[in-house]
Tab-separated table of C-alpha atoms (C1' of nucleotides) in Angstrom:
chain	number	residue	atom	x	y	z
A	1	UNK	CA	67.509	104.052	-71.870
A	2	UNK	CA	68.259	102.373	-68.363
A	3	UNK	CA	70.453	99.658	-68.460
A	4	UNK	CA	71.091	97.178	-65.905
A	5	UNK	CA	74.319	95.470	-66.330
A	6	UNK	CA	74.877	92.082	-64.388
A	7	UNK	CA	78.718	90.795	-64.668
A	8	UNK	CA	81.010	90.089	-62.215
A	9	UNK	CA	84.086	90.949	-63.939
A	10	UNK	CA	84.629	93.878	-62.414
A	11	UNK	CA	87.426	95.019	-65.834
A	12	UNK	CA	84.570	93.815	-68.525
A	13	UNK	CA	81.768	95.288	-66.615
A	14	UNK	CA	83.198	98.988	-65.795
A	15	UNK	CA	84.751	98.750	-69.795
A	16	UNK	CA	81.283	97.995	-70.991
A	17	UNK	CA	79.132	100.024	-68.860
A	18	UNK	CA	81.483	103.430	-69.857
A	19	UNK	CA	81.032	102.391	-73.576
A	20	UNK	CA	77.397	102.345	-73.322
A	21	UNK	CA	77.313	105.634	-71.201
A	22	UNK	CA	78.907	107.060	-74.202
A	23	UNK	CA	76.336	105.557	-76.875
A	24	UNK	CA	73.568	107.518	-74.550
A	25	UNK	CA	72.881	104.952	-71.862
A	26	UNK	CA	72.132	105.300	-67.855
A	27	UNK	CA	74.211	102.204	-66.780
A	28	UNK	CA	73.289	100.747	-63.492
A	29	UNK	CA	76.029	98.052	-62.834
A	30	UNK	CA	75.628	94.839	-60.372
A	31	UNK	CA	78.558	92.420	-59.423
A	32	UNK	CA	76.282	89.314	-58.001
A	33	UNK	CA	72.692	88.373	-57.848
A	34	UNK	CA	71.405	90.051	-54.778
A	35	UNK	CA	72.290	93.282	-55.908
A	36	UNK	CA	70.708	92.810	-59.162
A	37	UNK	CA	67.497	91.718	-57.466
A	38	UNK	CA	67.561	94.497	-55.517
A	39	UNK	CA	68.005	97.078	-58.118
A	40	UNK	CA	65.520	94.966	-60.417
A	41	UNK	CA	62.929	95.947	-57.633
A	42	UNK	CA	63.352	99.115	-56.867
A	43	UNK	CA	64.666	101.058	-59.857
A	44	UNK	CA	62.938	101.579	-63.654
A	45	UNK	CA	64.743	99.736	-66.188
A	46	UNK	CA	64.366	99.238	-69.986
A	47	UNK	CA	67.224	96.215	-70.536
A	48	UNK	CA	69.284	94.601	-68.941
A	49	UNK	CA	72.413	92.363	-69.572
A	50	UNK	CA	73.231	89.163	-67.950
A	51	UNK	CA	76.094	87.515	-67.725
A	52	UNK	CA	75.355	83.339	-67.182
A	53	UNK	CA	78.372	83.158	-64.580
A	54	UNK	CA	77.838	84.728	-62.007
A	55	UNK	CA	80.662	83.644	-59.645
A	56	UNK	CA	79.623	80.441	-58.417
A	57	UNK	CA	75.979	81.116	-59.480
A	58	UNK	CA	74.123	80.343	-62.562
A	59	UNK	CA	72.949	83.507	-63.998
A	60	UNK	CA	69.811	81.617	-65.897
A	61	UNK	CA	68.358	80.910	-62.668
A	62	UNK	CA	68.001	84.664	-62.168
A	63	UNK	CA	65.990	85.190	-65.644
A	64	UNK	CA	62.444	84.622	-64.313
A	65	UNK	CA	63.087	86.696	-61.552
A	66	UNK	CA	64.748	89.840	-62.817
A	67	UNK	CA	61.838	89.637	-65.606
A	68	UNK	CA	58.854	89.685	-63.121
A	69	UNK	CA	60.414	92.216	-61.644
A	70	UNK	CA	61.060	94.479	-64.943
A	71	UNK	CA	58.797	92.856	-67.340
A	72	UNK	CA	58.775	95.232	-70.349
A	73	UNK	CA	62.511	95.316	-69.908
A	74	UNK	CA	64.423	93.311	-72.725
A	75	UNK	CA	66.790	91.127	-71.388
A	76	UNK	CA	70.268	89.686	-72.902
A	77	UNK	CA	72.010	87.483	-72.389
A	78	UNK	CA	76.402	87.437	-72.490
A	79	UNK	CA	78.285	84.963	-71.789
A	80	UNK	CA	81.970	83.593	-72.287
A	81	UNK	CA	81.118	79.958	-72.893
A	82	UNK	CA	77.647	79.487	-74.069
A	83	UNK	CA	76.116	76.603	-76.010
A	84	UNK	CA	73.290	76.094	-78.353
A	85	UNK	CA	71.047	74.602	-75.627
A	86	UNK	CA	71.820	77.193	-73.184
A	87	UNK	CA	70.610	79.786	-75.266
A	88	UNK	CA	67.780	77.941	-76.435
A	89	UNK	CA	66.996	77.492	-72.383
A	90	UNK	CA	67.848	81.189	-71.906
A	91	UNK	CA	64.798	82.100	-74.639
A	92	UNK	CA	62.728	79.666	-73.357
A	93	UNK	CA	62.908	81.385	-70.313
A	94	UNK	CA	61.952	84.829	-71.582
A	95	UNK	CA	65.605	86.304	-72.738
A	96	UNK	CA	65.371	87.916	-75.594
A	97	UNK	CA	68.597	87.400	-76.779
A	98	UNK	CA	71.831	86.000	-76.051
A	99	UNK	CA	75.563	87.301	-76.936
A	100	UNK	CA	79.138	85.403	-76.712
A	101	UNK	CA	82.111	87.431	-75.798
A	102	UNK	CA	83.592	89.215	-76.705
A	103	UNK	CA	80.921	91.360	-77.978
A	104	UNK	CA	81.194	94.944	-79.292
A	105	UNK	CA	79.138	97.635	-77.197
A	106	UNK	CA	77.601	98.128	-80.652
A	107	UNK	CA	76.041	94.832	-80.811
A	108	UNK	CA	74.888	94.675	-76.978
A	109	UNK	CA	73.287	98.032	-77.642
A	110	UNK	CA	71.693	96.787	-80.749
A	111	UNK	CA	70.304	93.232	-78.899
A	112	UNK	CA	69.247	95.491	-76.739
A	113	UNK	CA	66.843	98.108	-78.809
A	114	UNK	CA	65.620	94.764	-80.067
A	115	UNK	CA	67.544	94.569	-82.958
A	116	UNK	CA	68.540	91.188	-83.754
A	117	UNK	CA	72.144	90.867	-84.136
A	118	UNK	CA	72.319	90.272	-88.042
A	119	UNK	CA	72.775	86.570	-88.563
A	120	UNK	CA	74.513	86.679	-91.878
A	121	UNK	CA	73.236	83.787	-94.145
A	122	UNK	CA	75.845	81.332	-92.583
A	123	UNK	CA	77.436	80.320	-96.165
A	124	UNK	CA	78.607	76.457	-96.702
A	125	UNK	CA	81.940	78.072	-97.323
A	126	UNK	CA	82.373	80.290	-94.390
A	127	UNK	CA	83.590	77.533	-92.086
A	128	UNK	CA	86.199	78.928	-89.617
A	129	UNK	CA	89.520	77.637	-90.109
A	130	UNK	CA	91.291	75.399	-87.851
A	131	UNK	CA	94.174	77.732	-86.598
A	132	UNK	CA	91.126	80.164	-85.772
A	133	UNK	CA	88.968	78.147	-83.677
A	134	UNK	CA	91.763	77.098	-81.646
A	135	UNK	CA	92.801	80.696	-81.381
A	136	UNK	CA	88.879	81.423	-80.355
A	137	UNK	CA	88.642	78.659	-77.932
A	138	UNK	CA	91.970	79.205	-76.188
A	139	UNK	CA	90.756	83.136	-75.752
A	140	UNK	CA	87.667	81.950	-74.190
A	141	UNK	CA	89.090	79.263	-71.574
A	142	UNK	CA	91.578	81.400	-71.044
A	143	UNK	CA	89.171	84.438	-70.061
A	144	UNK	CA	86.920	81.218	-68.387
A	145	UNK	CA	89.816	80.572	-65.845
A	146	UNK	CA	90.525	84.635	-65.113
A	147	UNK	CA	94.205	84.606	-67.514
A	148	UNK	CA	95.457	81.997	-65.306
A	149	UNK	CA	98.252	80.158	-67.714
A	150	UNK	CA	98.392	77.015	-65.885
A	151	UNK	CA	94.637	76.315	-65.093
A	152	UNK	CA	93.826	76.660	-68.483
A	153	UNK	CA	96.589	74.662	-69.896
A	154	UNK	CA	95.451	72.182	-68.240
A	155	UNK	CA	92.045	72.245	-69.244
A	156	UNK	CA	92.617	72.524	-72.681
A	157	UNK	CA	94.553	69.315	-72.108
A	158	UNK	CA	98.035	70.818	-73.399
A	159	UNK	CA	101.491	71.636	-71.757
A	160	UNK	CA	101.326	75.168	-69.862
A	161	UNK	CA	104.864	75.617	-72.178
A	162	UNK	CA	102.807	75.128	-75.398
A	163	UNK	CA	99.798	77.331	-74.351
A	164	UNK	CA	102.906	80.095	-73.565
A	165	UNK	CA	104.331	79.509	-76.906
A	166	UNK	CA	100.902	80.073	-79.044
A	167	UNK	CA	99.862	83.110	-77.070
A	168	UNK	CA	103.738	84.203	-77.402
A	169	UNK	CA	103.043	84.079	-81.280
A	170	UNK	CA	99.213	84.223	-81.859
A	171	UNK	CA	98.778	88.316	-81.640
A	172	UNK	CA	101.165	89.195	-84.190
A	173	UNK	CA	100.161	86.678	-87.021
A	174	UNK	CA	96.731	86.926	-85.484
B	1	UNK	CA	53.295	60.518	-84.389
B	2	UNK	CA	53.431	61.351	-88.418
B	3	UNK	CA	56.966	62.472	-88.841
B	4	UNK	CA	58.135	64.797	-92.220
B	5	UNK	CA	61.612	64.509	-92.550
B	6	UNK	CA	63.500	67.057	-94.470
B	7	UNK	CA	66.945	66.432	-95.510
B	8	UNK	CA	69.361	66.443	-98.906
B	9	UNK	CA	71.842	64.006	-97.373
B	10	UNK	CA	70.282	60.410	-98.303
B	11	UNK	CA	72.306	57.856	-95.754
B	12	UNK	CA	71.942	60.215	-92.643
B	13	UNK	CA	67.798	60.748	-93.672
B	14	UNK	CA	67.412	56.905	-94.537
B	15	UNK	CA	69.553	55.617	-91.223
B	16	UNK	CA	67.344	58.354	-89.564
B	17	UNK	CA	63.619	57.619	-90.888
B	18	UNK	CA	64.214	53.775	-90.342
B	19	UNK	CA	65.627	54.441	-86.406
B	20	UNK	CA	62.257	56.888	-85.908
B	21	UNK	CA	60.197	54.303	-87.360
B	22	UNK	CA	61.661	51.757	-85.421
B	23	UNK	CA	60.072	53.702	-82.512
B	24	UNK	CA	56.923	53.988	-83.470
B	25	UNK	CA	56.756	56.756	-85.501
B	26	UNK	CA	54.832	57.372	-89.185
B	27	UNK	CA	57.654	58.671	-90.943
B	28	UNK	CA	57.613	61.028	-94.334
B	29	UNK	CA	60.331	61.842	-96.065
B	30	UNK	CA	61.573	64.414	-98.482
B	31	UNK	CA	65.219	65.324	-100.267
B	32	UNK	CA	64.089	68.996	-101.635
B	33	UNK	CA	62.148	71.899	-100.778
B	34	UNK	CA	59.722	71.091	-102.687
B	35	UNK	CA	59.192	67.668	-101.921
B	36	UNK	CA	58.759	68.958	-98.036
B	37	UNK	CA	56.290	71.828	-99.025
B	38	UNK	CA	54.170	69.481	-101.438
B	39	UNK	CA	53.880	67.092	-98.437
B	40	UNK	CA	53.245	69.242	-95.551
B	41	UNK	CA	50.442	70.645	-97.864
B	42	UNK	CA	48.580	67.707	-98.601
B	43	UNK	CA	49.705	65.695	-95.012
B	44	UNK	CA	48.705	65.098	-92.068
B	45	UNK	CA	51.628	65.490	-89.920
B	46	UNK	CA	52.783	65.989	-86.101
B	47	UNK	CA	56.216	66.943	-86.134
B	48	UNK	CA	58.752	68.026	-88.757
B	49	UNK	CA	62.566	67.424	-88.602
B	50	UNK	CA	64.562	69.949	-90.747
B	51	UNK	CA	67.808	70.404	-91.994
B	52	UNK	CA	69.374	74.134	-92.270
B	53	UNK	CA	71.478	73.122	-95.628
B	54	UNK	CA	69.092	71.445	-98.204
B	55	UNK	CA	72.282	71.586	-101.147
B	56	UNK	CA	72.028	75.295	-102.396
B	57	UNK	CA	68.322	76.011	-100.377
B	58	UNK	CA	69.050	77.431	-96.873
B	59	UNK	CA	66.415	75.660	-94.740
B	60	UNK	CA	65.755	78.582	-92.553
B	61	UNK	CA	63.338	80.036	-95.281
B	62	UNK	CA	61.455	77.285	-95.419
B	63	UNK	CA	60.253	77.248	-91.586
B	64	UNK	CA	57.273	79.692	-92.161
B	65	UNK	CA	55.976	77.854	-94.862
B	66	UNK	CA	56.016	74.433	-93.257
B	67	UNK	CA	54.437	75.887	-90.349
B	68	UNK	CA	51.908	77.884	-92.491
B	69	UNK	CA	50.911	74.443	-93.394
B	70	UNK	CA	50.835	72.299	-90.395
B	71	UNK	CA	50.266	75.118	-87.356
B	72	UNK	CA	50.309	72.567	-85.496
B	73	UNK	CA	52.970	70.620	-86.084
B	74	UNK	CA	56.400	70.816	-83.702
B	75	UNK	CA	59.348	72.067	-85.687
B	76	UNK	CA	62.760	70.763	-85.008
B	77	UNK	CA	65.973	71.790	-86.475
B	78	UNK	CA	68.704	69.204	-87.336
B	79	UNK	CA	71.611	70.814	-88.544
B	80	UNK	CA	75.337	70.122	-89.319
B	81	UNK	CA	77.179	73.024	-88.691
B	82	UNK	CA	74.206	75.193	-86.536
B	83	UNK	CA	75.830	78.527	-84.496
B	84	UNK	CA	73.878	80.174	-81.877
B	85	UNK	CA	72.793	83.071	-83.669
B	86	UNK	CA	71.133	80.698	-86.458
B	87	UNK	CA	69.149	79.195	-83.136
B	88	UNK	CA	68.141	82.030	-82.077
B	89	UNK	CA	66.669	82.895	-85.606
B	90	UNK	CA	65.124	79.723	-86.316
B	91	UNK	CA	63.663	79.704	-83.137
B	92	UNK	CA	62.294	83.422	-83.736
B	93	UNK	CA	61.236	82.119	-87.080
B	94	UNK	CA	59.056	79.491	-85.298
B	95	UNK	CA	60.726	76.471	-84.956
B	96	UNK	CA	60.807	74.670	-81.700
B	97	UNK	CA	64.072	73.346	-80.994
B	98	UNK	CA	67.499	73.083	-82.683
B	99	UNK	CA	69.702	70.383	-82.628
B	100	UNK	CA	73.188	69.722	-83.966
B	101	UNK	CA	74.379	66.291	-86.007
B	102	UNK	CA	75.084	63.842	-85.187
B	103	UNK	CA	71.954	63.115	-82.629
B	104	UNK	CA	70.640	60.437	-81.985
B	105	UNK	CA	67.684	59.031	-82.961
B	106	UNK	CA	66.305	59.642	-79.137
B	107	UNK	CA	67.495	62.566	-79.171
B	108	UNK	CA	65.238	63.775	-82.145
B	109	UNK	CA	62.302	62.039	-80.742
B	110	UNK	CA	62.572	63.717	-77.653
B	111	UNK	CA	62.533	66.949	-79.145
B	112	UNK	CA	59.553	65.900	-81.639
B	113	UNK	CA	57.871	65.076	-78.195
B	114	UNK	CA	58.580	68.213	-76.773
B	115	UNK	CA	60.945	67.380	-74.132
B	116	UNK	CA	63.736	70.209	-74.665
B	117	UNK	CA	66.813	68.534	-74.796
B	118	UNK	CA	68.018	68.155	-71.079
B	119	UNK	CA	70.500	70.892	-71.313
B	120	UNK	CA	72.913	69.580	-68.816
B	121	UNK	CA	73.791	72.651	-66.788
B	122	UNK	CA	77.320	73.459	-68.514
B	123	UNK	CA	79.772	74.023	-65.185
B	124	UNK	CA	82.689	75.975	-65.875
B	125	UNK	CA	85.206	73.039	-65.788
B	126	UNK	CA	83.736	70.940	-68.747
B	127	UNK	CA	85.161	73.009	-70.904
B	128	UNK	CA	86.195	70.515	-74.498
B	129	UNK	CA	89.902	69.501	-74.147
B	130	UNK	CA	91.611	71.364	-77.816
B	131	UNK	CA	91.984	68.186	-78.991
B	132	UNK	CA	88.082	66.831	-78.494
B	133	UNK	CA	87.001	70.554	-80.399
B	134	UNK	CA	89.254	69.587	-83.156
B	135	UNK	CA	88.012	66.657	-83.503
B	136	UNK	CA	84.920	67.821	-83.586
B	137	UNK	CA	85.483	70.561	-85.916
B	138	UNK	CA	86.843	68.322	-88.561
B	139	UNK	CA	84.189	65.872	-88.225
B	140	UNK	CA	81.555	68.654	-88.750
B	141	UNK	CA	83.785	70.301	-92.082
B	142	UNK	CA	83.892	66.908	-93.284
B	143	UNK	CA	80.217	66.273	-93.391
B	144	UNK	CA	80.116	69.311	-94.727
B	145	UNK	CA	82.484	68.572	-98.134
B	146	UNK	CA	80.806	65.490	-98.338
B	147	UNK	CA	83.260	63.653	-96.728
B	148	UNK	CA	86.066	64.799	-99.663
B	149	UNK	CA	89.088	65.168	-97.968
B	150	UNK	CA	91.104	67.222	-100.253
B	151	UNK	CA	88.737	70.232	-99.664
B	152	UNK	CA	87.600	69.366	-96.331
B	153	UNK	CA	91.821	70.131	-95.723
B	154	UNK	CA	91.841	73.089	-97.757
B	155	UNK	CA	88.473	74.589	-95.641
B	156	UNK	CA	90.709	74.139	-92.519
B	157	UNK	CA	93.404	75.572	-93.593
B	158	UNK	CA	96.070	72.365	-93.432
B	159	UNK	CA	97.590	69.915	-95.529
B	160	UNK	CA	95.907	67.141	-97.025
B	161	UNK	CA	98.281	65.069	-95.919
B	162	UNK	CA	98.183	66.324	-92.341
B	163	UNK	CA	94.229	66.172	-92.312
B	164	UNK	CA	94.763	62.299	-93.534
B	165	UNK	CA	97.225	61.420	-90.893
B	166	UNK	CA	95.124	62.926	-88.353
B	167	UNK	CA	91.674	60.737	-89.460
B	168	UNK	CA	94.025	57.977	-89.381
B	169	UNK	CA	95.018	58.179	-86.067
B	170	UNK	CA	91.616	60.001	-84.285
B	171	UNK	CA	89.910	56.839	-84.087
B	172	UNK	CA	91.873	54.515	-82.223
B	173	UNK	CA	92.361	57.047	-79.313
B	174	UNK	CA	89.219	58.464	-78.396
C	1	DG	C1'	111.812	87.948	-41.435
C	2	DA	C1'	112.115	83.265	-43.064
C	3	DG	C1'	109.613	79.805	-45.255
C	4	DT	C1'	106.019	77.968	-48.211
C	5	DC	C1'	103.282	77.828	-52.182
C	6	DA	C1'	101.294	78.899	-56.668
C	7	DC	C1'	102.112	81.162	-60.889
C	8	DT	C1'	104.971	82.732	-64.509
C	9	DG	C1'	108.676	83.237	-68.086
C	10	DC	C1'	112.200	81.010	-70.305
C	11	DG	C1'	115.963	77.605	-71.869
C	12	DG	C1'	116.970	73.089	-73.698
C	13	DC	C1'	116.243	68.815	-76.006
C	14	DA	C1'	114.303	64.541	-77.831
C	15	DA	C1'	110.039	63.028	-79.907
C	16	DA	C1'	106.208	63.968	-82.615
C	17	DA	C1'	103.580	66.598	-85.862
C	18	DT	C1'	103.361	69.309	-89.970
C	19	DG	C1'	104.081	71.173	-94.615
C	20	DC	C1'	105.429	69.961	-99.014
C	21	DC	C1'	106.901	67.603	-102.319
C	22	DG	C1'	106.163	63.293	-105.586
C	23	DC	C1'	104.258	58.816	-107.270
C	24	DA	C1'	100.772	55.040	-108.160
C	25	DT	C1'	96.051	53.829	-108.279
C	26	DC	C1'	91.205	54.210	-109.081
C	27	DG	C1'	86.730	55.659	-110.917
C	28	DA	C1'	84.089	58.727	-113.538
C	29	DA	C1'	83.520	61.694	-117.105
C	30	DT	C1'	85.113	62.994	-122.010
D	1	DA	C1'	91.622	55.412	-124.578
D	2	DT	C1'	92.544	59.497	-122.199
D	3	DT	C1'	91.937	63.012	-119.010
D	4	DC	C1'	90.888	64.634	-114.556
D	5	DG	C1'	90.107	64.787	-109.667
D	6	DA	C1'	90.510	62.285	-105.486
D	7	DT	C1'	92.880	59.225	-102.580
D	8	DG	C1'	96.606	56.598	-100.018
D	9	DC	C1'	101.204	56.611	-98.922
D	10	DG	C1'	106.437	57.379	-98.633
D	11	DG	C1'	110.123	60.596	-97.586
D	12	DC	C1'	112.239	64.491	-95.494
D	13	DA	C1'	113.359	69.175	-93.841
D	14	DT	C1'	111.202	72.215	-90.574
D	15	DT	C1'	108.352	73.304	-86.834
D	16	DT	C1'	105.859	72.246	-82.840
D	17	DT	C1'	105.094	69.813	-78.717
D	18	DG	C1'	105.850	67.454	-74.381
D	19	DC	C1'	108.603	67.439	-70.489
D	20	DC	C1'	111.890	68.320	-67.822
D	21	DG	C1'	114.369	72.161	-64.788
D	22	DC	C1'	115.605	76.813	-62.859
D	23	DA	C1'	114.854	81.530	-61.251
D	24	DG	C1'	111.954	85.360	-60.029
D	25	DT	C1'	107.710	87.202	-57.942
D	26	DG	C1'	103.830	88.008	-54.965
D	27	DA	C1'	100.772	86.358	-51.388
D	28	DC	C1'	100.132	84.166	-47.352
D	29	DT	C1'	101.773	81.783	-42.866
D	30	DC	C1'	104.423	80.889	-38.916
DNA sequence: GAGTCACTGCGGCAAAATGCCGCATCGAAT
DNA sequence: ATTCGATGCGGCATTTTGCCGCAGTGACTC
């Protein structure tokens, strides 16, 4: 299977791409949009992974494009932030599915062979608790803003001391 | 526009129907499973709204049957606590759009119309403050319980008495 | 090389939030 | 009438937070 993976975190994208190698995969890796244009066109690809941020560009723009290029390539989406309404704009726009990180290589791989990532029967009862969504949430500004401490204390609208003091103690007690 | 209206809750359907009526729409409504299947059977209808959590009856299942019934008819999800990967399966399932509560009354017309929800392009900065996504959270729990605060606190893993000092003062600011 | 600037880690301390009692009330079900 | 669950609220010890400041570091400039 030929994979073309579109991130441009470099750490992410080299981790993921030598994870899927292992699982079996030929891994073609682009940072920004013009490379993945370029390798849309001239190489054969079966999926391909998409991050939405590209740097200062908005990865869904590139969906039509890397899809009339490969169209009987599956395309995924994975993301950091995502939304409801940008996923339901990402299908709408011919991705076949769409991922939050952190996701395992597992489930990329499986979005990818078109298996649906298993939506367990959300439960009434399986509500996250509080302590864990913040936990979540800080995680994924934090990775938003590249680990930068006081960027992202500030836009989670808390003192840079207080974001130091819940990572200090979040690992351990998870 | 003949509207079927699927959902348990009887204030938010009521306060719902009469808005959607208000703007010109036909509107049907139904409390059960049953209720929504014996009416999209023997109706004529446009456009279906349909909650995910009908008490114990997950709504999901019921989106091939309602379509089976009106083929025609747009499918819209209106759901309290919704995730992405939910979406993505209604949507596969056949339903048109997915929206979380609360919306507003224009918004569920404009998906009943068609009009995707204008899915503001999220930038990277508008990012909810931790206080707004708590907020938010214990709105959506609350619904959830039924608006009983003793296990709506118990869900999020707090006190009761924290969870009522915190309604009491959420209000005023913000 | 000296200086500037942004970021980080940490200490301290007053103010605020939280957890954890208990008590009184209220409505519904028994 | 009584029981039971839910709620609103007071009090208080403990923890957390906001808000300083200081020192060290690395990058970048003059």
């Amino acid at each position: 299977m030929n994979v073309l993976l579109i991130e441009d975190d470099e750490g992410f994208r080299t981790t993921l791409a030598l994870a899927l190698k292992r699982r079996g995969c030929d891994v073609l890796q682009a940072a920004g949009q013009h490379e993945a244009l370029g390798l849309a066109e001239s190489e054969n690809i079966d999926g391909m992974v998409l991050d939405m941020r590209l740097g200062a560009v908005d990865g869904m723009s590139l969906i039509p494009e890397l899809l009339r290029h490969q169209p009987k390539a599956r395309l995924i989406i994975l993301t950091g932030y995502g939304s409801i309404p940008s996923a339901l704009e990402a299908v709408r726009l011919g991705a076949h599915d769409y991922l939050l990180k952190p996701a395992s290589a597992d489930q990329v791989l499986a979005a990818l062979q078109g298996f649906s990532t298993a939506s367990p029967r959300p439960a009434v009862s399986d509500l996250p608790s509080l302590a864990r969504l913040e936990w979540e949430h800080i995680q994924r500004v934090l990775h938003e803003h590249g680990g930068n401490i006081s960027h992202t204390a500030e836009a989670l609208g808390i003192d840079r001391r207080t974001l130091q003091r819940k990572l200090a103690k979040m690992p351990p007690e998870e």
